[in-house]
Amino acid sequence: MKDPHTPTPPYSTLPHSVVGQRVPKLDAMDKATGRAEYGHDLHLPGMLVGKILYARIPHARILSIDVSRARKLPGVKAVITGADNPIRKFGYGMDNTPIKGDKVRCYRDEVAAVAAIDEDTAEEALDLIKVEYEPLPNLFDPASALAEGAPLVHEDKQSNLFTRYDYSHGDAERAFDSADVIVESDYELPYVTHSAMETSFCLASFDLQGRLTLWSTTQIPFLLQRDLSEALGVPGRDIRVIQPAIGGAFGRGLDVYPFEPIAALLAKAASKPVRVAFTREEEFMASAVRQPARVHMRTGAKRDGTLWVRDARMLLDAGAYISWGAVTPLVMMETVASLYRIPHAKFVADVAYTNNPPTGAMRGYGNPQSTFFVETQMDMVAEKLGMDPVEFRLLNANRPNEETLQGLKITSCGLKECITEVAERIGWERRSQVAGYTAQSQSPISNLQSPLRRGIGIACTLNVGGGARIYRSDGCGATVKVDDFGRVVLVSGSTEIGQGSETALAQIVAESLGVRIDDVSVINSDTSIKPWDVGTHASRTTFIAGNAAWIAAKDARRQIFDAAAQMLQVPADTLESRDRIIRTKDGTKSIAFDKVVRSMHYREGGSVVIGNGWYDPPTKLVDKDTYKGNISAAYGFGAQAVEVEVDIETGKVRVLKIVAAHDVGRAINPMYVEGQIEGGVQMGVGYALTEELLVREGRVLNPTFLDYRVPTALDMPQIETVIVETADPEGPFGAKGVGEMGGTPTAPAIANAIYNAIGVRLTQVPMTGERVLKAIRENQ
Amino acid sequence: MPQHQITLTVNGDLHELVVDPRDSLLDALRDKLELRGTHLGCDSGDCGACTVLLDNEPVPSCLVLAIDTDRREVVTVEGVLQNGEPHPVQKAIVAHGGVQCGYCTPGIVVSSVALLNHHPHPTEGQVREAIAGNLCRCTGYQKIVEAILDVSK
């Protein structure tokens, strides 16, 4: 048994030498020189190309599938259909199957797959497969899917309602009676997609004992073991998951999706390794997307500026299968119920099955959606109260060491500092002068020749920052091994998907052991080597895996200090370590770090230095009926202020500047904390202004980067990032998670700035030129 | 499908390759020459992950047919190293934290090298213009732009 983990500052008598430094990512030079090996770069002897046949009809019964011609095509090594495989359900909702047998429920449903010697042969084989369908009535609208007598998407279910989330605290209905100011609006939020630069990939290979190795772009290697076991009927112990370098994920890899078991089924059928690499079109069309939402929301406040009540009702389209998209209300309700102090809150979300694309997790996980309507209504309320939006937010801001009425135990909290920082840096005091004026001219709107109007806006965010208990465990394991030459290897259960967490973990270990960052390597890509972990999601890695690595490093340090104490003949608690030297705190005696480790190996009764760590935060699953409870061990906060320029003739919005201040507890690596925030802001700008996956009658109409507009370097303004440090009591060296929240407040901040510029309130994203222009005309 | 023989210079080395007329330069580099630092991102010229220098001009190699590169000169991300040392652009992007998932990085390195070959001291606007065809989903471009400006100081 290990001591309970109770970090109390100050952490060391020495100033930190590695934690807090701007250390480049351990793998950065490999990536910059083209040496890093991604899934798409892998090659195994005899490897075949796997390709999937999609239904391309949204709802139909499968009458027959004829694969005989495909099977005869030279070079085809396997063809599989639903008929070849027993139906094994998998996925978050346990309602999906690798290949569909009886009916298809969405346009991208998998009906057959082939493995062939090359891409051309595989594609030709797909063309030779003939499927006969009997079309069924389509459900493209969640409201009609929930109507009485609607046909069922899943005939084994009672209705198309997956679930209703019904949350409340206080008494929202009566609170509106006692509110002095009430605002109310409807919102419409679109499908968007991750757009990771590397498309989804997996490579499946069975050995002669029937053991599967899967190279995958997943974010959940250990849960994938379990989920694949369910999907394939192969014991989990016989599944090994390896993650090569992953070219972005952003939530895409949080569930098992059909292409992964399909690759395995093809590999089994062909007795050869099979790779399935999505084309960009497949990536847009056949990976899970951020779900759209239709929301009705009301906010009420007291005349003195006290935020009083919120009520949000929404209808969510889960798509044809339940994956993580259907569960985002858990996060949406957190924003409604806990961002700012609020005595009354109500949140109701109905989640419906339709024949649309299945929805999944995407960075922010419900928070970009809910923060859009919550934070634009904060401005509407402030206006009605005649209060400054910054003052209104500061008045109601969450405070440290306060439990929200939802049961979130907020410990460290720098929300007020974040608001103050961004207001100051954007020049908030200019807001009333800037509003509606051009940069060039300071004349009032009525006299303007130029169509350009400027405005400034702000929005805030609350995000889990200390893990999120969405499974019974939120744990992560770590091992720290030290060799004869002082090389330290951290084996972490956590997963690197490009965000840089492995470098932060290495810094934590280097700091704890008193070695240099160059002395630490990280192994974190193979389930057969690394200890168990839940996965990379919910901004949890630096916090959870960081604590696990810290515990393991301290365990290794204790072993080394015990040996050093014997060698130096001093008590172990008088020792400290820095820059590869272990010395007494008074500086009288010292010994080289690696020399101590060597001596442990070469003496009688010696030992090997291996430190172990396991961290599962002190949190609870939310109550399944009330949705209350402390889901995270720490909470991150942030505020963003933006200045925009709106062209009232075209409706085009240009973001001139963004200031983003985020409370991250402590920045283990400020450079990559900034990187997370800046990258988040970019996704937020896309969500605000350009990104929308157009889904019509179940089909994705814009499956290319030409038509789905991810912001380019020319679209992005200067981002000024401010790191607010609040030294979280539970975080490793005080750190909290930052992975998701950078993109959350951006869109509402931009919407609030547009309102400031032109007096028009947008309730739909993306706020394209067309929509802004339409709103201007409707407002006239 | 008839095969064609082409001769092209890649990273200073002369290669004779037999290519299918439908093969892109990207296919030839990745599959025939095993230069896998050049990445496939979209296969339609929209993302820039496959950018290489073709006769000193940056191009998306997925849009160039391999047979059209006969007797031409190609430089990939593997070829911008100088005497085995990373190019100053590579060093700067690493030092500034401009690499996250890294999938776009080789393309951005190549576009930046092309920019600096033409404009040793570009403005921020020129830098953003030069990498506008290279999509990055991780960084917001901020640190990449800072890095390129730093190299050209």
mmCIF file of C-alpha atoms in Angstrom, chain A residues 93 95 139 141-166 314-322 326 329 348-355 627:
data_model
loop_
_atom_site.group_PDB
_atom_site.id
_atom_site.type_symbol
_atom_site.label_atom_id
_atom_site.label_comp_id
_atom_site.label_asym_id
_atom_site.label_seq_id
_atom_site.Cartn_x
_atom_site.Cartn_y
_atom_site.Cartn_z
ATOM 1 C CA GLY A 93 -24.880 2.029 -26.837
ATOM 2 C CA ASP A 95 -26.447 -1.150 -30.732
ATOM 3 C CA LEU A 139 -36.168 9.823 -40.174
ATOM 4 C CA ASP A 141 -35.426 15.050 -38.058
ATOM 5 C CA PRO A 142 -35.251 14.164 -34.350
ATOM 6 C CA ALA A 143 -38.648 15.765 -33.729
ATOM 7 C CA SER A 144 -40.369 13.546 -36.271
ATOM 8 C CA ALA A 145 -38.394 10.548 -34.981
ATOM 9 C CA LEU A 146 -40.043 11.138 -31.599
ATOM 10 C CA ALA A 147 -43.529 11.615 -33.029
ATOM 11 C CA GLU A 148 -46.191 9.061 -32.180
ATOM 12 C CA GLY A 149 -46.168 6.142 -34.579
ATOM 13 C CA ALA A 150 -42.794 6.999 -36.120
ATOM 14 C CA PRO A 151 -41.011 4.014 -37.640
ATOM 15 C CA LEU A 152 -38.247 2.643 -35.431
ATOM 16 C CA VAL A 153 -34.587 3.036 -36.273
ATOM 17 C CA HIS A 154 -33.863 0.032 -34.061
ATOM 18 C CA GLU A 155 -36.775 -2.345 -34.113
ATOM 19 C CA ASP A 156 -35.695 -4.024 -30.873
ATOM 20 C CA LYS A 157 -36.211 -0.749 -29.000
ATOM 21 C CA GLN A 158 -39.488 0.662 -27.731
ATOM 22 C CA SER A 159 -39.059 4.058 -29.332
ATOM 23 C CA ASN A 160 -36.564 6.342 -31.014
ATOM 24 C CA LEU A 161 -35.989 8.172 -27.738
ATOM 25 C CA PHE A 162 -32.585 7.011 -26.510
ATOM 26 C CA THR A 163 -32.895 8.858 -23.248
ATOM 27 C CA ARG A 164 -34.048 12.030 -21.548
ATOM 28 C CA TYR A 165 -31.636 13.939 -19.328
ATOM 29 C CA ASP A 166 -33.590 15.895 -16.743
ATOM 30 C CA MET A 314 -33.009 20.780 -26.151
ATOM 31 C CA LEU A 315 -33.511 18.121 -28.720
ATOM 32 C CA LEU A 316 -30.402 16.239 -29.763
ATOM 33 C CA ASP A 317 -29.915 14.047 -32.790
ATOM 34 C CA ALA A 318 -27.794 11.042 -31.812
ATOM 35 C CA GLY A 319 -27.872 9.615 -35.318
ATOM 36 C CA ALA A 320 -28.383 5.962 -36.144
ATOM 37 C CA TYR A 321 -26.252 4.490 -33.344
ATOM 38 C CA ILE A 322 -25.452 5.558 -29.833
ATOM 39 C CA ALA A 326 -25.563 10.939 -27.059
ATOM 40 C CA PRO A 329 -25.767 16.469 -22.160
ATOM 41 C CA VAL A 348 -33.788 18.894 -20.151
ATOM 42 C CA ALA A 349 -32.374 17.126 -23.187
ATOM 43 C CA ASP A 350 -34.082 14.502 -25.284
ATOM 44 C CA VAL A 351 -31.743 12.382 -27.353
ATOM 45 C CA ALA A 352 -33.273 10.729 -30.387
ATOM 46 C CA TYR A 353 -32.263 8.071 -32.868
ATOM 47 C CA THR A 354 -32.534 9.160 -36.510
ATOM 48 C CA ASN A 355 -31.184 7.966 -39.849
ATOM 49 C CA TYR A 627 -26.927 13.972 -12.360
#
